[in-house]
PDB file of C-alpha atoms in Angstrom:
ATOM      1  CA  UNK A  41       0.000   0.000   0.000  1.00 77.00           C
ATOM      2  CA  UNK A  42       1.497   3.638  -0.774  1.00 87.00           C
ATOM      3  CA  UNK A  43       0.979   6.707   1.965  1.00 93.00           C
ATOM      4  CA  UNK A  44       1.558   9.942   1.104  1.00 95.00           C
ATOM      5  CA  UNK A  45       3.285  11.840   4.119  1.00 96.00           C
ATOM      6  CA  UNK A  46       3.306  15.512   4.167  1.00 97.00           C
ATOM      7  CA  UNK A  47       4.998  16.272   7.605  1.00 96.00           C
ATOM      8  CA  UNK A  48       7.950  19.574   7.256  1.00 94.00           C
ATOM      9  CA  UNK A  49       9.911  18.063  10.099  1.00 93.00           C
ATOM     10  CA  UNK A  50      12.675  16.194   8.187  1.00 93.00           C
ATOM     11  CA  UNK A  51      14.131  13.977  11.745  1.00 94.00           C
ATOM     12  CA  UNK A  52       9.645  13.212  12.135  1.00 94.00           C
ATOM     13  CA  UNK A  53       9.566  12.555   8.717  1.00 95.00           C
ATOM     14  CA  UNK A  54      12.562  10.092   8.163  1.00 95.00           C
ATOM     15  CA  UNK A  55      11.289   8.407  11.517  1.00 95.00           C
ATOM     16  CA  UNK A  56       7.648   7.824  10.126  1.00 95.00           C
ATOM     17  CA  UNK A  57       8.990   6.930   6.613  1.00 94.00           C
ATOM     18  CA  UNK A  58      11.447   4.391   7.813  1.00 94.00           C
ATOM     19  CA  UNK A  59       8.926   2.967  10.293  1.00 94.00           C
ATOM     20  CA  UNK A  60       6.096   2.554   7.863  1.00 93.00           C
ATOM     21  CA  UNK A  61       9.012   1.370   4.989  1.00 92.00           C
ATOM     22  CA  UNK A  62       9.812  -1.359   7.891  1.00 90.00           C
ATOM     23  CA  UNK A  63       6.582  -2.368   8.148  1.00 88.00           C
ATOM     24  CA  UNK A  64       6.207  -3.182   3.847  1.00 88.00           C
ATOM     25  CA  UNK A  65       4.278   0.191   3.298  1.00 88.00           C
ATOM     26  CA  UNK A  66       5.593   2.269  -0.119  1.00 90.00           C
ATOM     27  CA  UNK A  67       6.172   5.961   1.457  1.00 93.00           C
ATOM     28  CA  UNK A  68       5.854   9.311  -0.814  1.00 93.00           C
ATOM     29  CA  UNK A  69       7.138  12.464   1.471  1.00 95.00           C
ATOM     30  CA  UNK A  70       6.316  16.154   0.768  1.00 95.00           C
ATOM     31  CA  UNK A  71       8.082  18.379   3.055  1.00 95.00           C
ATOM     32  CA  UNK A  72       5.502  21.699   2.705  1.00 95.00           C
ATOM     33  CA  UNK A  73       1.475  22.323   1.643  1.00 95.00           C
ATOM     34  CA  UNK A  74       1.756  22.752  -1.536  1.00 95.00           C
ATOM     35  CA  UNK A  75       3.650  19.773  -2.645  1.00 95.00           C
ATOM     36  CA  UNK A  76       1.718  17.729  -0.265  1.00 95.00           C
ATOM     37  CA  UNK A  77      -1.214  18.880  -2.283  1.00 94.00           C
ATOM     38  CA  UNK A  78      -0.036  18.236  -5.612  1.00 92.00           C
ATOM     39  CA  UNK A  79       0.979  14.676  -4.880  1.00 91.00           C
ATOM     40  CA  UNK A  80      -2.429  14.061  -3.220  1.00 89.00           C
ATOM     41  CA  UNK A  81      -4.065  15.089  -6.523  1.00 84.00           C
ATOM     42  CA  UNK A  82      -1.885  13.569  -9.029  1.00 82.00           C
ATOM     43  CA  UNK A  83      -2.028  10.423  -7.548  1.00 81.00           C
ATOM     44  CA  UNK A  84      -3.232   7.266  -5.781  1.00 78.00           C
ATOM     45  CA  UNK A  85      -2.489   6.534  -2.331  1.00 86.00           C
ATOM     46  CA  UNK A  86      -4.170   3.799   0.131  1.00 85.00           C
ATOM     47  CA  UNK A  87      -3.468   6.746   2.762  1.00 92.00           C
ATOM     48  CA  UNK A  88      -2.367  10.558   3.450  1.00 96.00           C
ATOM     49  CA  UNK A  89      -0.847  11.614   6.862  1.00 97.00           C
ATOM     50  CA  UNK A  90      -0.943  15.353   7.484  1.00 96.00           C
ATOM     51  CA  UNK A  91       0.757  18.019   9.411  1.00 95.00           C
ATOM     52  CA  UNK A  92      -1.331  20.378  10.085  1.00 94.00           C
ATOM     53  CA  UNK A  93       1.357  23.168  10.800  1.00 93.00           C
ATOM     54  CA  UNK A  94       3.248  23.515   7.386  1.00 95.00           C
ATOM     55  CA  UNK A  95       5.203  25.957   5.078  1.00 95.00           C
ATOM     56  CA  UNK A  96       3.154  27.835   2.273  1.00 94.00           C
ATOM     57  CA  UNK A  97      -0.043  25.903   2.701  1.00 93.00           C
ATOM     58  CA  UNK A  98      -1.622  24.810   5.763  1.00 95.00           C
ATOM     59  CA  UNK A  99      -3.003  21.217   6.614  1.00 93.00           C
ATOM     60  CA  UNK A 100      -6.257  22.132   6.600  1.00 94.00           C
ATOM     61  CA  UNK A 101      -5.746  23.583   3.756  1.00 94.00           C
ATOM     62  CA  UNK A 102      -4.513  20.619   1.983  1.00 95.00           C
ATOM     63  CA  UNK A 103      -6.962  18.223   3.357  1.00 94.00           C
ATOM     64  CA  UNK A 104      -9.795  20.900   1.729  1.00 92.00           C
ATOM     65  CA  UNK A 105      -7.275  20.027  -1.408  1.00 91.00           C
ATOM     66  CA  UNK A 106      -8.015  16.745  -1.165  1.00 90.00           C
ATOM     67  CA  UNK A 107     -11.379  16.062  -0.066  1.00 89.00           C
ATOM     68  CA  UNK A 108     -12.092  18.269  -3.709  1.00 86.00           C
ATOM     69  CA  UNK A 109     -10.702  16.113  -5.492  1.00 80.00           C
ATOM     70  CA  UNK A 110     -11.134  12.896  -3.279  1.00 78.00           C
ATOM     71  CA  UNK A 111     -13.914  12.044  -0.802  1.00 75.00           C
ATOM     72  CA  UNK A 112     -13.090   8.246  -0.200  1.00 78.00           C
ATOM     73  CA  UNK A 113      -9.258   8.184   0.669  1.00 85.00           C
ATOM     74  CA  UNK A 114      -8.460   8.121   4.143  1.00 90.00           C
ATOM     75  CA  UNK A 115      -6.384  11.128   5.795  1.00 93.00           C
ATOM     76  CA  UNK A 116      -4.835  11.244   9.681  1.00 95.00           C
ATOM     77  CA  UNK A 117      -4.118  14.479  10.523  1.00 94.00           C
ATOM     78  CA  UNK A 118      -0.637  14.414  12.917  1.00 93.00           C
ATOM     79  CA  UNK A 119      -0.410  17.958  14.709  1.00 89.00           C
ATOM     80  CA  UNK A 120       0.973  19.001  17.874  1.00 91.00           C
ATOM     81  CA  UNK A 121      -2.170  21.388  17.534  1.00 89.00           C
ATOM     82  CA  UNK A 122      -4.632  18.746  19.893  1.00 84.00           C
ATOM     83  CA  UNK A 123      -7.471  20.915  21.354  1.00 88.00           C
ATOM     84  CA  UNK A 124     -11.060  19.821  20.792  1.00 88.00           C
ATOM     85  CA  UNK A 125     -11.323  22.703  18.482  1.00 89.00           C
ATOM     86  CA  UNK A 126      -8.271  21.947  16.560  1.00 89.00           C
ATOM     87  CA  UNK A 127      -9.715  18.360  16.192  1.00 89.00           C
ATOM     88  CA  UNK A 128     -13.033  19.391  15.198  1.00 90.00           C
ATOM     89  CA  UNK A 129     -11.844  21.662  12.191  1.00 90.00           C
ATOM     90  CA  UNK A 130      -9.843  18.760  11.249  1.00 91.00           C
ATOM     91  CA  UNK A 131     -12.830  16.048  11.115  1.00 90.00           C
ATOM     92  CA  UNK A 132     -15.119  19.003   9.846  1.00 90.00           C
ATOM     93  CA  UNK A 133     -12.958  19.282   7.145  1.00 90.00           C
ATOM     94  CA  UNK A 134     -12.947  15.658   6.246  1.00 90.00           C
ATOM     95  CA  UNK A 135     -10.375  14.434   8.496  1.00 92.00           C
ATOM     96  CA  UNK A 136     -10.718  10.331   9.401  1.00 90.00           C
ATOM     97  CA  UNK A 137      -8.557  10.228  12.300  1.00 91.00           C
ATOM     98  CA  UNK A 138      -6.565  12.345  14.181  1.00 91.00           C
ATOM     99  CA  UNK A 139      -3.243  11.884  16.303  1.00 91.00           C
ATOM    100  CA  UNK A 140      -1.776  14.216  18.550  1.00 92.00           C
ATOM    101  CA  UNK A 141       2.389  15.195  19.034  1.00 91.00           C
ATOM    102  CA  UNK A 142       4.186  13.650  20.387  1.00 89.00           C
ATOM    103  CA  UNK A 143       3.358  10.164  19.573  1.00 90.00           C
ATOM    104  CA  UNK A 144       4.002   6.629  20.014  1.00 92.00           C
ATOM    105  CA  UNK A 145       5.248   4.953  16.920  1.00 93.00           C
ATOM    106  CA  UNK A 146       3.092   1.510  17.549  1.00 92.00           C
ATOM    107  CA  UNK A 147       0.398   4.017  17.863  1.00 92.00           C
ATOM    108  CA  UNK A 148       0.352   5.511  14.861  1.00 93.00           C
ATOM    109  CA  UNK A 149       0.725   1.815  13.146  1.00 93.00           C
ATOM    110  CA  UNK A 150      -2.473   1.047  14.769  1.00 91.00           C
ATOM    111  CA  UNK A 151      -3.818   3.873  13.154  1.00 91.00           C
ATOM    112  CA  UNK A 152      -2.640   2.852   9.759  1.00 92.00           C
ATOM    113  CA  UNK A 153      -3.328  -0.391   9.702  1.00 89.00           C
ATOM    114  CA  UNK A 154      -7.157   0.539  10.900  1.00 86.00           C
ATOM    115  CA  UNK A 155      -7.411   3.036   8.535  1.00 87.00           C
ATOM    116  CA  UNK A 156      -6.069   0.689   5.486  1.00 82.00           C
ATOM    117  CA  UNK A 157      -7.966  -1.867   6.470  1.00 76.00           C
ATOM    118  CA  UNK A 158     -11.194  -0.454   6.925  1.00 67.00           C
ATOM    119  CA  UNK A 159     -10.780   1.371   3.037  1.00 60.00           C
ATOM    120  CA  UNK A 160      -9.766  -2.487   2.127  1.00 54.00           C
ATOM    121  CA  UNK A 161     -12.927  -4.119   3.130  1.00 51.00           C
ATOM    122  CA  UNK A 162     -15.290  -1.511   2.020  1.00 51.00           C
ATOM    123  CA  UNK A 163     -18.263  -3.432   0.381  1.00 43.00           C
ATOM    124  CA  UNK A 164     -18.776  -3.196  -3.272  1.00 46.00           C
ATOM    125  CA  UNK A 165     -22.463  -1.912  -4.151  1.00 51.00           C
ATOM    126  CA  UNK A 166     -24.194  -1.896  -0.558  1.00 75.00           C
ATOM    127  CA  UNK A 167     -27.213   0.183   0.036  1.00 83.00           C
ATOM    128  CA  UNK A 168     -28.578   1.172   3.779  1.00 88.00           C
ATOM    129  CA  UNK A 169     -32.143   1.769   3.807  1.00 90.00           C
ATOM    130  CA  UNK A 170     -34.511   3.619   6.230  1.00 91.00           C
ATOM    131  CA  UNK A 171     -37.392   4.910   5.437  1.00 92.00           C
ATOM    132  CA  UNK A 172     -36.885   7.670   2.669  1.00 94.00           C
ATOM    133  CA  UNK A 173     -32.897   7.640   3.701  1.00 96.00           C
ATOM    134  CA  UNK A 174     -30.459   5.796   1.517  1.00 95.00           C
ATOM    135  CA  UNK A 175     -26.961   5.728   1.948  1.00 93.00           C
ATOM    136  CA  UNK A 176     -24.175   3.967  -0.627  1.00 90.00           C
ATOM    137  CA  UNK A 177     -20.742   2.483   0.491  1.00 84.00           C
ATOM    138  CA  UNK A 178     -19.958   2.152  -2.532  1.00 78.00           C
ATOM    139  CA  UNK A 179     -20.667   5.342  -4.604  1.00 81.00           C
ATOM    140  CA  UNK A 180     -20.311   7.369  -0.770  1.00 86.00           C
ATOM    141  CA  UNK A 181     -23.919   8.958  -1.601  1.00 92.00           C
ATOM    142  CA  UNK A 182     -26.613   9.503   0.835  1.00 95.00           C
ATOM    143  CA  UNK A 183     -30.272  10.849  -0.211  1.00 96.00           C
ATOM    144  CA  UNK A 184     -33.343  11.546   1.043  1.00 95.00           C
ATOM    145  CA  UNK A 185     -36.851  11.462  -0.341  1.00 93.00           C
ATOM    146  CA  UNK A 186     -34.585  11.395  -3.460  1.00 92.00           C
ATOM    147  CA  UNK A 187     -32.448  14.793  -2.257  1.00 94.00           C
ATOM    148  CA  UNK A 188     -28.826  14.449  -2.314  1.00 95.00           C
ATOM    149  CA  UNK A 189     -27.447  14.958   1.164  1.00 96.00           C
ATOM    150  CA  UNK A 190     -23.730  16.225   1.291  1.00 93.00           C
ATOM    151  CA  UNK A 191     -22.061  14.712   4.305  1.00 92.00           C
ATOM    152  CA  UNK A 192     -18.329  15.091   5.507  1.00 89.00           C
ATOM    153  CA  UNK A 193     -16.075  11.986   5.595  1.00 86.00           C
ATOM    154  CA  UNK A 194     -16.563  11.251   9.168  1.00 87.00           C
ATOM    155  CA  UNK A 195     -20.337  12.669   8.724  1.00 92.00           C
ATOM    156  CA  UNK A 196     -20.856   9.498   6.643  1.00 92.00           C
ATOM    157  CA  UNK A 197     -19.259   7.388   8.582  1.00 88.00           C
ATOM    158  CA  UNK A 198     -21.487   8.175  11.878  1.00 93.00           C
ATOM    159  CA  UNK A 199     -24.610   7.990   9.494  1.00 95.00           C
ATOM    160  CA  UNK A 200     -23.429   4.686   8.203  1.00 91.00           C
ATOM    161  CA  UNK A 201     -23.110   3.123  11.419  1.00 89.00           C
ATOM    162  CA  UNK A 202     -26.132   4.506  12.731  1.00 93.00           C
ATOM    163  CA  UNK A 203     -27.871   2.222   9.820  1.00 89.00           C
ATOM    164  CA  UNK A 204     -26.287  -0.477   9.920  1.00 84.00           C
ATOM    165  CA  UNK A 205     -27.391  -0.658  13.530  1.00 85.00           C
ATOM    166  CA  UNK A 206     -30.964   0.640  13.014  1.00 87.00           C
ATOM    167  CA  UNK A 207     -33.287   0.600  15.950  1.00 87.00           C
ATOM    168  CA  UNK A 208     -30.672   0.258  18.441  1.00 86.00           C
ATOM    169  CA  UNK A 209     -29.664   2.606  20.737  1.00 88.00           C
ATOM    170  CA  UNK A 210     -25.787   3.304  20.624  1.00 89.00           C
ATOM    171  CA  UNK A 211     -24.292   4.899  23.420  1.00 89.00           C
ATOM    172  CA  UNK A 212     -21.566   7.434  23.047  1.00 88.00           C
ATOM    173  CA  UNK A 213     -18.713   5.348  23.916  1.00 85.00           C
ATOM    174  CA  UNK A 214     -19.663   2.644  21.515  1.00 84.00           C
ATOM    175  CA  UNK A 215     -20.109   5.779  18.469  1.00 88.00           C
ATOM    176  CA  UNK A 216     -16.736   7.126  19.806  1.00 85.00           C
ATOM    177  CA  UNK A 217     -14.895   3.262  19.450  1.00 79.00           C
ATOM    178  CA  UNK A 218     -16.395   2.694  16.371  1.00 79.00           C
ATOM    179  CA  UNK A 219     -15.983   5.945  14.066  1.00 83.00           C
ATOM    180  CA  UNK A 220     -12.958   7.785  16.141  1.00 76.00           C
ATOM    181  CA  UNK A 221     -11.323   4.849  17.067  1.00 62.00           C
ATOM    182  CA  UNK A 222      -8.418   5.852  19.523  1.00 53.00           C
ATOM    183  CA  UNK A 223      -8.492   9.433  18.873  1.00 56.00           C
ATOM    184  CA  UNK A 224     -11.538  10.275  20.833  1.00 54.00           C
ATOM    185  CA  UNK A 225     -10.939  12.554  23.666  1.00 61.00           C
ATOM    186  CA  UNK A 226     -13.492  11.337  26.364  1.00 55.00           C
ATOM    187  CA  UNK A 227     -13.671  14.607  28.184  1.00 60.00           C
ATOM    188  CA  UNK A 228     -15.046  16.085  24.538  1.00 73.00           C
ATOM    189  CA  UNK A 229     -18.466  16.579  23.182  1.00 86.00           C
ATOM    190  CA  UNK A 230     -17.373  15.935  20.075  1.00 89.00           C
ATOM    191  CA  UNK A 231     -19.900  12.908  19.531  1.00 91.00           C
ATOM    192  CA  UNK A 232     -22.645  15.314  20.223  1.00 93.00           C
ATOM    193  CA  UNK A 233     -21.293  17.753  17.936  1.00 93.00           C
ATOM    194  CA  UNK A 234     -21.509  15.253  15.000  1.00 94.00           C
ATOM    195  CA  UNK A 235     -24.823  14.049  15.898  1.00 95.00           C
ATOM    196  CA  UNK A 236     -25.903  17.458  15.535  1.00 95.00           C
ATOM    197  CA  UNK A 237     -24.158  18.729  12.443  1.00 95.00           C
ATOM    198  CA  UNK A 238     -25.761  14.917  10.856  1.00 96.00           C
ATOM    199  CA  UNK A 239     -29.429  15.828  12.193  1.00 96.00           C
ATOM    200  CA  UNK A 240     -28.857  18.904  10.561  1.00 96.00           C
ATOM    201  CA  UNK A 241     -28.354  17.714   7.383  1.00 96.00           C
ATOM    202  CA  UNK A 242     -30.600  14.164   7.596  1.00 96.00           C
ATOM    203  CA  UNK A 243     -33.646  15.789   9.424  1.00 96.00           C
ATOM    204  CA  UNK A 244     -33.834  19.457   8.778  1.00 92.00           C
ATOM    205  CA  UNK A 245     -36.594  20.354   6.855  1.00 91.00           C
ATOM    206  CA  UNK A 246     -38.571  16.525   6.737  1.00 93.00           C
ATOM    207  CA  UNK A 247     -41.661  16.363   9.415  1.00 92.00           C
ATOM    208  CA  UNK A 248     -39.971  12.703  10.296  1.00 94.00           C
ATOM    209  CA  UNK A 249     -37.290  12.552  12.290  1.00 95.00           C
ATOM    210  CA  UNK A 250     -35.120   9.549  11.970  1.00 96.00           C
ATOM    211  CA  UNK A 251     -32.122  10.543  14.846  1.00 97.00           C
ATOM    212  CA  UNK A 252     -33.300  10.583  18.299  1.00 96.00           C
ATOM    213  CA  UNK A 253     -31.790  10.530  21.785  1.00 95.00           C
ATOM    214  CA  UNK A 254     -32.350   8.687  24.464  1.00 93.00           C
ATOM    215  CA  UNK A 255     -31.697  10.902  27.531  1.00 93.00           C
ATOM    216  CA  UNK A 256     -28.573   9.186  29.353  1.00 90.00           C
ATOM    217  CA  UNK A 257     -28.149   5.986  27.146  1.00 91.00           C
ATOM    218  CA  UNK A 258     -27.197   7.618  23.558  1.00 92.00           C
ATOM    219  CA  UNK A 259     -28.655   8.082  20.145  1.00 95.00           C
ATOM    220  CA  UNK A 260     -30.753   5.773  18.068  1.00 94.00           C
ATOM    221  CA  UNK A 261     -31.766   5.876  14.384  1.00 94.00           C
ATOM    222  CA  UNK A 262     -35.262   4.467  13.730  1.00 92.00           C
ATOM    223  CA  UNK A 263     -38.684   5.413  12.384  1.00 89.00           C
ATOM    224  CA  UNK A 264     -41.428   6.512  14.998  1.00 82.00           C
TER     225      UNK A 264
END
């Protein structure tokens, strides 16, 4: 698999490359914004990892880059920058995971691998259904009552997991394992935050509501 690094560090960026290289991953580097941006565009890669702090074009800058030109591969954001706001404009932004400086090598691995993986076993052609709400793995579409919705990366992946568990009620923890993985901050609201900018977009406007909370157990998506 090939990961494109963009990190402006070059001792952090020889560190990461030969780590990942060690581990039988093929490693592009780009050592400032614009370069990282270019690569991203031009060509494939199973991965990007991101500074977020970099010469002539910021990270979030480049991830806006490459979420217009790419919506399905996966980007980690690696910053020193780890508030909850910092974090939030990254996964607003279209951000899949998000690891704060300094790290732990076997950390970040985990990270890969879980990102790589999960873009590995997407499934071909699968349509969620709920009531007027349809959402595509494949294609990474959602509509409603036949309206396009445009979600964010990790927008999409709450929503998915909400259908795919239909009816159930899913407590914050579980939506935190499941679509942060290990870079949820348990002290945040950021789970909250999401479910809000999704009802937003997936109820606003429709007399049925589909997302609903359940006062101290979580959210549920279901038809009432």
């Amino acid at each position: 698999m090939k990961i494109l690094l963009v990190e402006d560090e070059p001792k952090v960026s020889a560190f990461i490359r030969r780590g990942l290289e060690e581990e039988g991953f093929t490693v592009d580097t780009a050592f400032d914004g614009d370069m990282g941006a270019r690569l991203a565009v031009a060509q494939a890669y199973s991965l990007v990892i991101l500074d977020v702090i970099l010469p002539l074009r910021n990270g979030y800058e480049v991830l806006q880059a490459i979420r217009t030109h790419d919506q399905q591969v996966p980007v980690l954001m690696l910053t020193a920058l780890g508030t909850t706001q910092d974090k939030l404009r990254g996964f607003d932004g279209g951000a899949d995971d998000y690891l704060v400086k300094p790290f732990d090598f076997p950390e970040l691995l985990a990270r890969v691998r879980a990102l790589t993986r999960r873009r590995g076993q997407e499934t071909k052609g699968a349509q969620l259904t709920l009531a007027d709400l349809t959402l595509d793995t494949a294609a990474k579409t959602v509509t409603r009552a036949g309206q396009p919705i445009k979600l964010t990366a990790r927008e999409f992946n709450l929503l998915e997991l909400f259908m795919r568990h239909a009816g159930r009620v899913l407590s914050r923890a579980e939506i935190a394992g499941d679509v942060w993985e290990d870079s949820f901050d348990a002290g945040s609201n950021v789970v909250d935050v999401y479910v809000n900018y999704l009802r937003n977009k997936v109820d606003k406007g429709f007399s049925q509501k589909l997302i609903h909370t359940v006062v101290g157990m979580g959210y549920v998506l279901r038809v009432e």
